[in-house]
Amino acid sequence: MTAIIDEQNTATAVTDFDAIVIGAGFAGLYALHKLRDQLGLSVRVYEAASDVGGTWYWNRYPGARCDIESVHYSYSFSEELQQDWEWSERFAGQPEILLYLNHVADRFDLRKDIVFDTRVNSMVWDDDASLWRVGTELGDTVTARYVISGAGNLSVPKTPEFDGVESFRGQVHLTGNWLDENIDFTGQRVAIIGTGSSGIQAISEIAKTAGHLSVFQRTPNYATPIVNGPADPDVISAVKANYAQVREASRNHFLGVPYTQVQPSALAVSAEERRRTFDERWNAGGFQLFIDSYQDILFDKNANDTIAEYIRERIHERVNDPAVAHLLAPKGYPYGTKRPPLETNYYEVFNQDNVTLVDIKTTPIESITETGVRTADAEYEFDIIVLATGFDAMTGPLMKLGIVGRDGLKLSDKWAHGPRTYLGLTVSGFPNLFLITGPQSPSVLYNMPLAIEDHVDFAAEAITYMRDRGLDVIEATLESEDNWVAHALEISSKTLLPETDSWYMGANIPGKPRICLLYVGGAPAYRATCDDVVANGYAGFTLDRAAVPVS
Ligand SMILES: Cc1cc2nc3c(=O)[nH]c(=O)nc-3n(C[C@H](O)[C@H](O)[C@H](O)COP(=O)(O)OP(=O)(O)OC[C@H]3O[C@@H](n4cnc5c(N)ncnc54)[C@H](O)[C@@H]3O)c2cc1C
């Protein structure tokens, strides 16, 4: 039990823990370390999985890997950790990232405060005692002054839109909930449904051994080369020699990576120069084509057309059958308005005899049957079906927490028409709750470990600020929330994102409000705003004592 002591040294409330953290991925692990080891708070973490890792625990499908270079896609909070850890590849695969997160858990002795195999399903704010009552599926309830949600943005796989999955007599695997690394595809008739980032990674791998792989594609994606390989020792030493500056440069970049070659406008240069730039970035790999070529591609349709056309041309060069290339080349929506997948040999896979592309835009899937897949015009038989059908992104994991704020207000009701937050981190009516990389923050448009550290640090500083002043409760005002929502939507409306049905817009889930779920103003502008809020004594928040002190 933890007594919260005010300035007069009288206990104002008693809680089981100072803070509850949801999730043991990048966010939950760092939140536990920060709050417990640096602030000295009592902290409990609840994690639905049996071990740490979050995304990298649940996504063990073949080909799963990060698409931001590992020297950047990693924690920056410990100089010793970032110096000690050795990445074996430029873009680490899932097993190595999971190993890294296990190392972090062990190195900072985190496991002892994590309760695994336990899903939080209710969180109710008790206004009289100014605390959260956090309930789990196992039926127990604990109290805490603060809740830090590290429940993730991509941790609730989407329920398939078609019927019959349970009736299939073969194996069904979901990329977003894939725990078995040893599925053997050798000689099997395999279907994969979905060609988003996960699907594209999995297709390249599964095609190596499957007897036959049928790829069911609704919307083709603008996939570009990742250019992965063994970590370059020279690059690693250069980064390690200047890690602090590298991280600073990352934090001052739109996407949180220290790229420096972006140019103002694709339309301000000649076609030849543009082509040269695109070729260089294409060959360099990673997200360099996306965010290190021209600044206006997410904002100006004409600029976007130039890069979209470039990618289509490159796809046609790589696919032998022009009809298949035509189907694989995305049209009708701007590049970058869906999360751009990165690939290795993805387009070449469709030149293999054991791979077929099935266009389910024109002939949609009607159902999964006992033996395979039925589309509008054909029946297919399979041994294994892989569902790469994406996630209920950003809001899905939060909606499942059963959050009830002041005066019985449910988060699900408050967000019935889309998320409403202040800074993508807090919600009016839901005091002392911090949503790490929540909706309307840069989150998935930012290098996530850094986005996570920024948010956890914000929460920890706010808690420290209050503790120092004998305060107990922090809450966003309705006005600041209204302004933030309007600001986030105004920025997104100036980009091309709203033109496309994507999970960024909530459009992949039937019935989900169609609204931009991200702050698209870039990480540097966002961080500057958060810094101003802190510098101005938590502008836009009310800070208070507990409502009814308990002696
Ligand atoms: C395949 C894949 C590749 C990715 N690659 C990149 C990349 O290259 N770069 C990048 O920046 N981002 C990438 N991401 C995004 C990735 O999710 C983040 O980078 C990061 O791992 C998120 O960490 P997190 O701790 O916030 O959430 P998660 O890693 O999703 O962890 C959340 C944890 O919370 C637990 N949880 C959720 N709800 C509850 C509950 N109610 N009760 C108890 N536990 C709960 C979950 O079980 C999960 O373990 C990728 C995502 C996927 C799916």
Coordinates of C-alpha atoms and ligand atoms in Angstrom, one line a residue:
M1 CA 0.0 0.0 0.0
T2 CA 1.2 3.5 -0.8
A3 CA 0.1 6.5 1.1
I4 CA 0.2 9.8 -0.9
I5 CA 1.5 12.5 1.3
D6 CA 0.6 16.1 0.8
E7 CA 2.5 19.2 1.8
Q8 CA 1.2 19.2 5.4
N9 CA 2.4 15.6 5.6
T10 CA -1.1 14.1 5.9
A11 CA -2.1 11.1 3.9
T12 CA -4.6 12.1 1.2
A13 CA -5.3 8.6 -0.1
V14 CA -4.1 5.1 0.1
T15 CA -3.5 3.1 -3.1
D16 CA -2.1 -0.4 -3.8
F17 CA 0.4 1.1 -6.2
D18 CA 1.4 4.6 -7.2
A19 CA 1.1 3.6 -10.9
I20 CA -0.3 0.8 -13.0
V21 CA 1.3 0.3 -16.4
I22 CA -0.6 -1.6 -19.1
G23 CA 1.6 -3.7 -21.5
A24 CA 5.2 -4.8 -21.5
G25 CA 6.4 -3.8 -25.0
F26 CA 8.8 -0.9 -25.6
A27 CA 6.4 1.5 -23.8
G28 CA 5.5 -0.5 -20.7
L29 CA 9.1 -1.6 -20.1
Y30 CA 10.5 1.9 -20.2
A31 CA 7.6 3.3 -18.2
L32 CA 8.3 0.7 -15.4
H33 CA 12.0 1.6 -15.4
K34 CA 11.4 5.3 -15.4
L35 CA 8.7 5.4 -12.7
R36 CA 10.2 2.8 -10.5
D37 CA 13.9 3.3 -10.8
Q38 CA 14.1 7.0 -11.4
L39 CA 11.0 8.4 -9.6
G40 CA 10.9 5.7 -6.8
L41 CA 7.3 5.0 -7.4
S42 CA 5.6 1.6 -6.6
V43 CA 4.6 0.3 -10.0
R44 CA 2.8 -2.8 -11.3
V45 CA 2.7 -3.8 -14.9
Y46 CA -0.1 -6.0 -16.4
E47 CA 0.7 -7.8 -19.6
A48 CA -1.7 -10.1 -21.5
A49 CA 1.2 -12.0 -23.0
S50 CA 3.3 -14.6 -21.2
D51 CA 6.4 -12.6 -21.6
V52 CA 7.8 -9.2 -22.5
G53 CA 8.1 -7.8 -26.1
G54 CA 4.7 -6.5 -27.1
T55 CA 4.6 -6.2 -30.9
W56 CA 7.8 -8.4 -31.1
Y57 CA 6.2 -11.0 -28.8
W58 CA 3.0 -11.4 -30.8
N59 CA 4.3 -11.0 -34.4
R60 CA 6.5 -14.0 -35.1
Y61 CA 5.4 -14.5 -38.7
P62 CA 8.0 -15.3 -41.3
G63 CA 9.8 -12.2 -42.4
A64 CA 8.7 -9.9 -39.5
R65 CA 11.3 -7.2 -39.0
C66 CA 11.4 -3.5 -38.3
D67 CA 11.7 -0.9 -41.1
I68 CA 13.6 1.8 -39.3
E69 CA 17.3 1.0 -39.0
S70 CA 17.9 -0.8 -35.7
V71 CA 20.5 1.7 -34.5
H72 CA 17.6 4.2 -34.5
Y73 CA 14.7 1.8 -33.7
S74 CA 15.9 1.2 -30.2
Y75 CA 15.9 2.9 -26.8
S76 CA 18.0 6.0 -26.2
F77 CA 17.5 6.3 -22.5
S78 CA 20.6 4.4 -21.4
E79 CA 23.9 5.3 -23.0
E80 CA 25.4 2.0 -21.6
L81 CA 22.6 0.0 -23.2
Q82 CA 22.9 1.6 -26.6
Q83 CA 26.7 1.2 -26.5
D84 CA 26.6 -2.4 -25.4
W85 CA 23.9 -3.8 -27.6
E86 CA 25.1 -5.1 -31.0
W87 CA 22.6 -5.4 -33.9
S88 CA 23.5 -8.0 -36.4
E89 CA 21.5 -6.6 -39.3
R90 CA 20.8 -3.1 -40.6
F91 CA 17.0 -3.8 -40.0
A92 CA 16.7 -6.4 -37.2
G93 CA 14.3 -9.3 -37.6
Q94 CA 11.6 -10.1 -35.0
P95 CA 13.7 -12.7 -33.1
E96 CA 16.5 -10.2 -32.5
I97 CA 14.3 -7.3 -31.4
L98 CA 12.5 -9.7 -29.0
L99 CA 16.0 -10.8 -27.7
Y100 CA 16.8 -7.1 -27.2
L101 CA 13.6 -6.4 -25.2
N102 CA 14.3 -9.5 -23.1
H103 CA 17.8 -8.2 -22.5
V104 CA 16.3 -4.8 -21.4
A105 CA 13.9 -6.5 -19.0
D106 CA 16.7 -8.5 -17.4
R107 CA 19.3 -5.7 -17.4
F108 CA 16.9 -3.4 -15.5
D109 CA 15.4 -6.1 -13.4
L110 CA 11.9 -5.4 -14.7
R111 CA 10.2 -8.8 -14.7
K112 CA 9.6 -8.8 -10.9
D113 CA 7.0 -6.1 -11.3
I114 CA 5.2 -7.4 -14.3
V115 CA 2.2 -9.7 -14.0
F116 CA 2.0 -11.8 -17.2
D117 CA -0.9 -13.6 -18.7
T118 CA -3.2 -11.0 -17.3
R119 CA -5.4 -8.8 -19.3
V120 CA -6.8 -5.6 -17.9
N121 CA -10.5 -5.3 -18.8
S122 CA -11.7 -2.4 -16.5
M123 CA -10.3 0.9 -15.4
V124 CA -12.6 3.1 -13.3
W125 CA -11.7 6.5 -12.0
D126 CA -12.9 6.9 -8.3
D127 CA -13.4 10.6 -8.0
D128 CA -13.9 10.6 -4.2
A129 CA -10.5 9.0 -3.6
S130 CA -8.9 10.4 -6.8
L131 CA -7.5 7.0 -7.9
W132 CA -8.0 4.4 -10.6
R133 CA -9.5 1.0 -9.8
V134 CA -7.9 -1.4 -12.3
G135 CA -9.6 -4.8 -12.9
T136 CA -8.3 -7.8 -14.7
E137 CA -9.9 -10.7 -16.5
L138 CA -8.9 -12.8 -13.5
G139 CA -11.3 -10.9 -11.4
D140 CA -8.9 -9.0 -9.1
T141 CA -8.8 -5.2 -8.7
V142 CA -6.0 -2.9 -7.6
T143 CA -5.9 0.8 -7.0
A144 CA -3.3 3.3 -8.3
R145 CA -3.0 7.0 -8.5
Y146 CA -1.8 7.0 -12.1
V147 CA -2.3 4.7 -15.1
I148 CA 0.1 4.7 -17.9
S149 CA -1.2 2.9 -21.0
G150 CA 1.4 1.1 -23.0
A151 CA -1.3 -1.0 -24.6
G152 CA 0.1 -0.3 -28.1
N153 CA -1.2 1.0 -31.3
L154 CA -1.1 -2.2 -33.3
S155 CA -1.9 -4.8 -30.7
V156 CA -5.5 -5.7 -31.5
P157 CA -5.7 -7.7 -34.8
K158 CA -8.7 -6.9 -36.9
T159 CA -11.5 -9.5 -37.0
P160 CA -11.7 -10.9 -40.5
E161 CA -14.6 -9.4 -42.5
F162 CA -15.6 -12.7 -44.1
D163 CA -17.3 -15.7 -42.5
G164 CA -16.3 -19.3 -42.1
V165 CA -12.7 -19.0 -40.7
E166 CA -13.6 -21.5 -37.9
S167 CA -14.9 -24.0 -40.4
F168 CA -11.6 -24.3 -42.3
R169 CA -10.1 -27.8 -41.7
G170 CA -6.5 -26.8 -42.4
Q171 CA -4.3 -24.4 -40.4
V172 CA -5.2 -20.7 -40.0
H173 CA -2.6 -18.2 -38.8
L174 CA -3.0 -14.5 -38.1
T175 CA 0.2 -12.4 -38.6
G176 CA -0.7 -10.1 -35.7
N177 CA -1.1 -13.0 -33.3
W178 CA 1.6 -15.5 -34.4
L179 CA 3.5 -17.2 -31.6
D180 CA 4.8 -20.3 -33.4
E181 CA 8.1 -19.7 -35.3
N182 CA 8.1 -23.2 -36.7
I183 CA 5.2 -23.4 -39.1
D184 CA 6.4 -25.5 -42.0
F185 CA 5.1 -24.3 -45.4
T186 CA 7.2 -26.8 -47.4
G187 CA 5.2 -28.2 -50.2
Q188 CA 1.9 -26.8 -48.7
R189 CA -0.9 -25.0 -50.6
V190 CA -0.9 -21.7 -48.8
A191 CA -3.2 -18.7 -49.1
I192 CA -2.3 -15.3 -47.7
I193 CA -5.0 -12.7 -47.5
G194 CA -3.8 -9.1 -47.2
T195 CA -0.9 -7.1 -48.7
G196 CA -0.1 -4.5 -46.1
S197 CA 3.3 -4.3 -44.4
S198 CA 3.0 -7.6 -42.6
G199 CA 1.6 -9.5 -45.6
I200 CA 4.3 -8.2 -47.9
Q201 CA 7.0 -9.3 -45.4
A202 CA 5.5 -12.7 -45.0
I203 CA 4.8 -13.3 -48.7
S204 CA 8.5 -13.0 -49.6
E205 CA 9.4 -15.6 -47.0
I206 CA 6.6 -18.1 -47.4
A207 CA 7.1 -18.1 -51.2
K208 CA 10.5 -19.6 -50.7
T209 CA 9.2 -23.0 -49.5
A210 CA 5.4 -23.1 -50.2
G211 CA 4.3 -25.7 -52.7
H212 CA 2.0 -23.0 -54.0
L213 CA 1.2 -19.6 -52.6
S214 CA -1.9 -17.7 -53.6
V215 CA -1.8 -14.0 -52.6
F216 CA -5.2 -12.5 -52.2
Q217 CA -4.9 -8.8 -52.8
R218 CA -7.6 -6.1 -52.5
T219 CA -5.5 -2.9 -52.6
P220 CA -2.0 -3.0 -54.0
N221 CA 0.6 -1.2 -52.0
Y222 CA 3.6 1.1 -52.8
A223 CA 6.2 -1.3 -51.4
T224 CA 9.8 -0.2 -51.9
P225 CA 13.2 -1.9 -51.1
I226 CA 14.3 -2.2 -47.6
V227 CA 17.9 -3.0 -48.6
N228 CA 18.7 -5.0 -45.5
G229 CA 21.9 -6.8 -44.8
P230 CA 24.5 -7.4 -42.1
A231 CA 25.1 -4.4 -39.9
D232 CA 27.9 -2.3 -41.3
P233 CA 30.6 -2.1 -38.6
D234 CA 31.7 1.4 -39.9
V235 CA 28.1 2.7 -39.7
I236 CA 27.7 1.2 -36.2
S237 CA 30.9 2.7 -34.9
A238 CA 30.1 6.1 -36.3
V239 CA 26.7 6.0 -34.7
K240 CA 28.0 4.8 -31.4
A241 CA 30.8 7.5 -31.3
N242 CA 28.0 10.1 -31.5
Y243 CA 24.9 8.5 -30.3
A244 CA 23.7 11.5 -28.3
Q245 CA 23.9 13.7 -31.4
V246 CA 22.4 11.0 -33.6
R247 CA 19.4 10.8 -31.2
E248 CA 19.1 14.5 -31.1
A249 CA 19.0 14.7 -34.9
S250 CA 16.4 11.9 -34.9
R251 CA 14.2 13.8 -32.5
N252 CA 14.4 16.9 -34.7
H253 CA 13.3 15.0 -37.8
F254 CA 9.7 14.6 -39.0
L255 CA 9.8 10.8 -38.6
G256 CA 12.4 10.5 -35.9
V257 CA 15.3 9.3 -37.9
P258 CA 18.5 11.3 -38.5
Y259 CA 18.1 11.7 -42.3
T260 CA 19.3 15.0 -43.7
Q261 CA 18.8 15.0 -47.5
V262 CA 15.2 16.0 -47.9
Q263 CA 14.6 18.7 -50.5
P264 CA 11.7 21.2 -50.5
S265 CA 9.7 20.2 -53.5
A266 CA 9.5 17.5 -56.1
L267 CA 8.0 20.1 -58.4
A268 CA 10.9 22.6 -58.1
V269 CA 13.4 20.4 -60.0
S270 CA 13.8 19.0 -63.5
A271 CA 12.4 15.5 -64.3
E272 CA 16.0 14.3 -64.6
E273 CA 17.1 15.6 -61.2
R274 CA 14.0 14.2 -59.6
R275 CA 14.7 10.8 -61.2
R276 CA 18.2 10.9 -59.9
T277 CA 17.0 11.7 -56.4
F278 CA 14.4 8.9 -56.4
D279 CA 17.0 6.4 -57.8
E280 CA 19.4 7.3 -55.0
R281 CA 16.9 7.0 -52.3
W282 CA 15.4 3.8 -53.8
N283 CA 18.9 2.2 -53.8
A284 CA 19.7 3.4 -50.3
G285 CA 16.6 1.6 -49.0
G286 CA 14.5 2.0 -45.8
F287 CA 12.2 5.0 -45.6
Q288 CA 14.7 7.3 -47.4
L289 CA 12.5 7.4 -50.5
F290 CA 9.5 8.2 -48.4
I291 CA 10.8 10.9 -46.1
D292 CA 14.2 11.9 -47.3
S293 CA 13.4 12.8 -50.9
Y294 CA 10.9 15.7 -51.2
Q295 CA 9.1 17.4 -48.4
D296 CA 5.9 18.1 -50.3
I297 CA 4.9 14.5 -51.3
L298 CA 2.5 14.1 -48.4
F299 CA 1.0 17.6 -49.0
D300 CA 0.8 18.2 -52.8
K301 CA -1.0 15.8 -55.1
N302 CA 1.1 16.8 -58.1
A303 CA 4.4 16.2 -56.1
N304 CA 3.0 12.9 -55.0
D305 CA 2.1 11.9 -58.5
T306 CA 5.8 12.1 -59.5
I307 CA 6.9 9.6 -56.8
A308 CA 3.8 7.4 -57.3
E309 CA 4.5 7.1 -61.0
Y310 CA 8.2 6.4 -60.3
I311 CA 7.3 3.5 -58.0
R312 CA 4.8 2.1 -60.5
E313 CA 7.5 2.1 -63.2
R314 CA 9.9 0.3 -60.9
I315 CA 7.3 -2.4 -60.2
H316 CA 6.7 -2.9 -63.9
E317 CA 10.4 -3.4 -64.4
R318 CA 10.5 -6.2 -61.8
V319 CA 7.4 -8.2 -62.7
N320 CA 7.6 -10.3 -65.9
D321 CA 3.9 -10.6 -66.7
P322 CA 2.5 -7.1 -67.6
A323 CA -1.0 -8.1 -66.4
V324 CA 0.3 -9.1 -63.0
A325 CA 2.5 -6.0 -62.8
H326 CA -0.6 -3.9 -63.7
L327 CA -2.5 -5.5 -60.7
L328 CA 0.5 -5.0 -58.4
A329 CA 1.0 -1.3 -59.3
P330 CA -1.0 0.9 -57.0
K331 CA -3.3 3.5 -58.5
G332 CA -6.0 5.8 -57.3
Y333 CA -4.5 6.9 -54.0
P334 CA -1.4 8.8 -53.1
Y335 CA 1.9 7.2 -52.0
G336 CA 2.5 7.4 -48.3
T337 CA -1.1 7.8 -47.3
K338 CA -1.1 4.1 -46.3
R339 CA 1.8 3.0 -44.2
P340 CA 4.5 2.4 -46.9
P341 CA 5.7 -1.2 -46.7
L342 CA 9.3 -2.1 -47.2
E343 CA 10.2 -5.3 -49.1
T344 CA 12.9 -7.7 -50.1
N345 CA 12.3 -9.4 -53.4
Y346 CA 8.5 -8.9 -53.1
Y347 CA 7.8 -8.2 -56.7
E348 CA 10.1 -10.9 -58.0
V349 CA 8.1 -13.4 -56.0
F350 CA 5.3 -13.0 -58.6
N351 CA 7.6 -14.3 -61.3
Q352 CA 7.9 -17.6 -59.5
D353 CA 5.8 -20.6 -60.9
N354 CA 4.6 -21.4 -57.3
V355 CA 3.0 -18.0 -56.7
T356 CA -0.4 -16.7 -58.0
L357 CA -1.9 -13.2 -57.5
V358 CA -5.7 -13.2 -56.9
D359 CA -7.4 -9.9 -57.3
I360 CA -10.1 -9.7 -54.7
K361 CA -11.0 -6.1 -55.5
T362 CA -12.9 -7.3 -58.6
T363 CA -13.8 -10.8 -57.2
P364 CA -14.2 -10.3 -53.4
I365 CA -13.8 -13.1 -50.9
E366 CA -17.2 -14.4 -50.0
S367 CA -16.2 -16.8 -47.3
I368 CA -13.7 -19.2 -45.9
T369 CA -14.9 -22.8 -46.5
E370 CA -13.9 -26.1 -44.9
T371 CA -11.4 -26.6 -47.7
G372 CA -10.2 -23.1 -48.6
V373 CA -11.4 -19.7 -49.9
R374 CA -14.5 -18.9 -52.0
T375 CA -14.4 -15.7 -54.0
A376 CA -17.2 -14.2 -56.2
D377 CA -16.0 -16.4 -59.1
A378 CA -14.0 -19.3 -57.9
E379 CA -13.2 -21.9 -55.1
Y380 CA -9.6 -22.4 -54.0
E381 CA -8.3 -25.3 -51.9
F382 CA -5.6 -24.8 -49.3
D383 CA -3.7 -26.5 -46.5
I384 CA -2.8 -23.3 -44.7
I385 CA -4.5 -19.8 -44.7
V386 CA -2.5 -16.8 -43.4
L387 CA -4.6 -13.8 -42.5
A388 CA -2.5 -10.6 -42.8
T389 CA -5.6 -8.5 -42.4
G390 CA -4.2 -5.7 -40.1
F391 CA -5.2 -4.2 -36.8
D392 CA -7.8 -2.1 -35.2
A393 CA -5.1 0.5 -34.9
M394 CA -4.6 3.3 -32.4
T395 CA -7.9 3.3 -30.6
G396 CA -8.7 -0.5 -30.6
P397 CA -6.4 -1.4 -27.7
L398 CA -7.6 1.5 -25.6
M399 CA -11.3 0.8 -26.2
K400 CA -10.7 -2.8 -24.9
L401 CA -9.5 -1.5 -21.5
G402 CA -13.0 -0.7 -20.3
I403 CA -12.0 2.8 -19.3
V404 CA -14.6 4.8 -17.3
G405 CA -13.6 8.3 -16.2
R406 CA -15.2 11.0 -14.1
D407 CA -19.0 10.8 -13.5
G408 CA -19.3 7.4 -15.1
L409 CA -18.2 8.7 -18.5
K410 CA -17.0 5.8 -20.7
L411 CA -14.1 6.3 -23.1
S412 CA -16.0 4.4 -25.7
D413 CA -18.9 6.9 -25.5
K414 CA -16.7 9.9 -25.4
W415 CA -14.9 8.6 -28.5
A416 CA -18.0 7.3 -30.3
H417 CA -17.3 9.8 -33.2
G418 CA -13.5 9.4 -33.0
P419 CA -10.7 10.0 -30.5
R420 CA -10.6 13.2 -28.5
T421 CA -7.3 13.9 -26.7
Y422 CA -5.0 16.7 -25.5
L423 CA -1.6 16.2 -27.1
G424 CA -2.6 12.6 -28.0
L425 CA -1.5 11.8 -24.4
T426 CA -4.4 12.7 -22.1
V427 CA -8.2 13.0 -22.2
S428 CA -10.4 15.5 -20.5
G429 CA -12.6 13.6 -17.9
F430 CA -10.0 10.9 -17.5
P431 CA -7.5 12.3 -14.9
N432 CA -4.1 10.8 -14.2
L433 CA -4.3 8.7 -17.3
F434 CA -1.4 8.9 -19.8
L435 CA -1.8 7.3 -23.2
I436 CA 1.7 6.5 -24.5
T437 CA 1.7 7.2 -28.3
G438 CA -2.0 7.7 -28.2
P439 CA -4.2 8.9 -31.1
Q440 CA -3.6 12.5 -32.3
S441 CA 0.1 12.2 -31.3
P442 CA 2.8 11.5 -34.0
S443 CA 3.1 7.8 -32.8
V444 CA 3.4 5.6 -35.8
L445 CA 4.6 8.5 -37.9
Y446 CA 7.5 8.8 -35.6
N447 CA 10.3 6.3 -34.8
M448 CA 8.3 4.6 -32.1
P449 CA 10.9 3.9 -29.3
L450 CA 11.7 7.6 -29.3
A451 CA 8.0 8.6 -29.4
I452 CA 7.5 6.3 -26.5
E453 CA 10.4 7.8 -24.5
D454 CA 9.1 11.3 -25.1
H455 CA 5.7 10.4 -23.8
V456 CA 6.9 8.4 -20.8
D457 CA 9.2 11.2 -19.9
F458 CA 6.3 13.7 -20.2
A459 CA 4.2 11.6 -17.8
A460 CA 7.1 11.2 -15.4
E461 CA 7.9 14.9 -15.4
A462 CA 4.3 15.8 -14.8
I463 CA 4.1 13.3 -11.8
T464 CA 7.3 14.8 -10.4
Y465 CA 6.0 18.3 -10.8
M466 CA 2.8 17.4 -8.9
R467 CA 4.6 15.5 -6.2
D468 CA 6.9 18.5 -5.6
R469 CA 3.9 20.7 -5.1
G470 CA 1.7 18.3 -3.0
L471 CA -0.7 17.8 -5.9
D472 CA -2.5 14.6 -6.8
V473 CA -4.6 15.0 -9.9
I474 CA -3.8 16.2 -13.5
E475 CA -6.4 16.5 -16.1
A476 CA -6.7 18.1 -19.5
T477 CA -9.3 20.8 -19.7
L478 CA -12.1 20.4 -22.2
E479 CA -11.0 23.6 -24.0
S480 CA -7.4 22.4 -24.5
E481 CA -8.7 19.1 -25.7
D482 CA -11.1 20.8 -28.2
N483 CA -8.3 23.0 -29.5
W484 CA -5.9 20.1 -29.9
V485 CA -8.5 17.9 -31.8
A486 CA -9.2 20.9 -34.1
H487 CA -5.5 21.5 -34.6
A488 CA -4.7 17.9 -35.3
L489 CA -7.6 17.7 -37.8
E490 CA -6.7 21.0 -39.5
I491 CA -3.1 19.8 -40.1
S492 CA -4.2 16.4 -41.4
S493 CA -6.7 18.2 -43.7
K494 CA -3.8 19.9 -45.3
T495 CA -2.1 16.6 -46.2
L496 CA -3.2 13.9 -48.6
L497 CA -3.9 11.4 -45.8
P498 CA -7.7 11.9 -45.7
E499 CA -8.0 11.1 -49.4
T500 CA -7.2 7.4 -48.8
D501 CA -9.1 4.7 -47.0
S502 CA -6.3 3.5 -44.6
W503 CA -5.9 2.4 -41.0
Y504 CA -4.4 5.9 -40.4
M505 CA -8.0 7.1 -41.0
G506 CA -9.7 4.2 -39.2
A507 CA -11.1 3.2 -42.6
N508 CA -10.0 -0.5 -42.4
I509 CA -12.6 -1.3 -39.7
P510 CA -16.2 -1.4 -40.6
G511 CA -18.2 1.1 -38.5
K512 CA -15.1 2.8 -37.1
P513 CA -15.3 6.6 -37.4
R514 CA -13.4 7.9 -40.4
I515 CA -11.0 10.4 -38.9
C516 CA -7.3 10.9 -39.0
L517 CA -5.9 9.1 -36.0
L518 CA -2.4 10.8 -36.1
Y519 CA -0.8 14.1 -35.5
V520 CA 0.7 14.8 -38.9
G521 CA 2.6 18.0 -38.0
G522 CA 5.8 16.0 -37.5
A523 CA 7.7 15.0 -34.4
P524 CA 9.7 18.3 -34.0
A525 CA 6.7 20.6 -34.0
Y526 CA 4.9 18.2 -31.7
R527 CA 7.8 18.1 -29.2
A528 CA 8.1 21.9 -29.2
T529 CA 4.4 22.1 -28.3
C530 CA 4.8 19.6 -25.4
D531 CA 7.9 21.5 -24.2
D532 CA 5.8 24.8 -24.2
V533 CA 3.1 23.1 -22.3
V534 CA 5.6 22.1 -19.6
A535 CA 7.4 25.4 -19.6
N536 CA 4.1 27.1 -19.0
G537 CA 3.3 25.1 -15.9
Y538 CA 1.3 22.4 -17.7
A539 CA -0.8 24.8 -19.8
G540 CA -4.1 23.3 -20.8
F541 CA -4.3 21.1 -17.7
T542 CA -5.8 21.5 -14.3
L543 CA -3.7 20.3 -11.4
D544 CA -5.3 19.7 -8.1
R545 CA -5.3 18.0 -4.7
A546 CA -7.3 14.8 -4.3
A547 CA -11.0 15.6 -4.0
V548 CA -11.6 14.1 -0.5
P549 CA -8.5 13.6 1.5
V550 CA -8.5 10.3 3.4
S551 CA -6.7 10.5 6.7
Ligands
LIG1 C1 5.0 -6.1 -37.6 C2 5.3 -4.8 -37.1 C3 6.4 -4.1 -37.4 C4 6.6 -2.8 -36.9 N1 7.8 -2.1 -37.2 C5 8.0 -0.9 -36.8 C6 9.1 -0.1 -37.1 O1 9.9 -0.6 -37.9 N2 9.3 1.1 -36.6 C7 8.4 1.6 -35.8 O2 8.6 2.8 -35.3 N3 7.3 0.9 -35.4 C8 7.1 -0.3 -35.8 N4 5.9 -1.0 -35.5 C9 5.0 -0.4 -34.5 C10 5.3 -1.1 -33.1 O3 4.1 -1.5 -32.6 C11 6.0 -0.1 -32.2 O4 7.3 0.2 -32.7 C12 6.3 -0.6 -30.8 O5 6.7 -1.9 -30.7 C13 5.1 -0.4 -29.9 O6 5.4 -0.6 -28.6 P1 4.3 -0.5 -27.4 O7 5.0 -1.0 -26.2 O8 3.8 0.9 -27.5 O9 3.1 -1.4 -27.9 P2 3.2 -3.0 -28.1 O10 4.5 -3.4 -28.5 O11 2.0 -3.2 -29.1 O12 2.9 -3.6 -26.7 C14 1.6 -3.5 -26.1 C15 1.5 -4.6 -25.1 O13 0.3 -4.3 -24.3 C16 -0.3 -5.5 -24.1 N5 -1.7 -5.2 -23.8 C17 -2.6 -4.6 -24.7 N6 -3.8 -4.4 -24.1 C18 -3.7 -5.0 -22.9 C19 -4.6 -5.2 -21.8 N7 -5.9 -4.8 -21.9 N8 -4.2 -5.9 -20.7 C20 -2.9 -6.3 -20.6 N9 -2.0 -6.1 -21.6 C21 -2.4 -5.5 -22.7 C22 -0.2 -6.3 -25.4 O14 -0.3 -7.7 -25.1 C23 1.2 -5.9 -25.8 O15 2.2 -6.9 -25.4 C24 5.7 -2.2 -36.0 C25 4.5 -2.9 -35.7 C26 4.3 -4.2 -36.2 C27 3.0 -4.9 -35.9

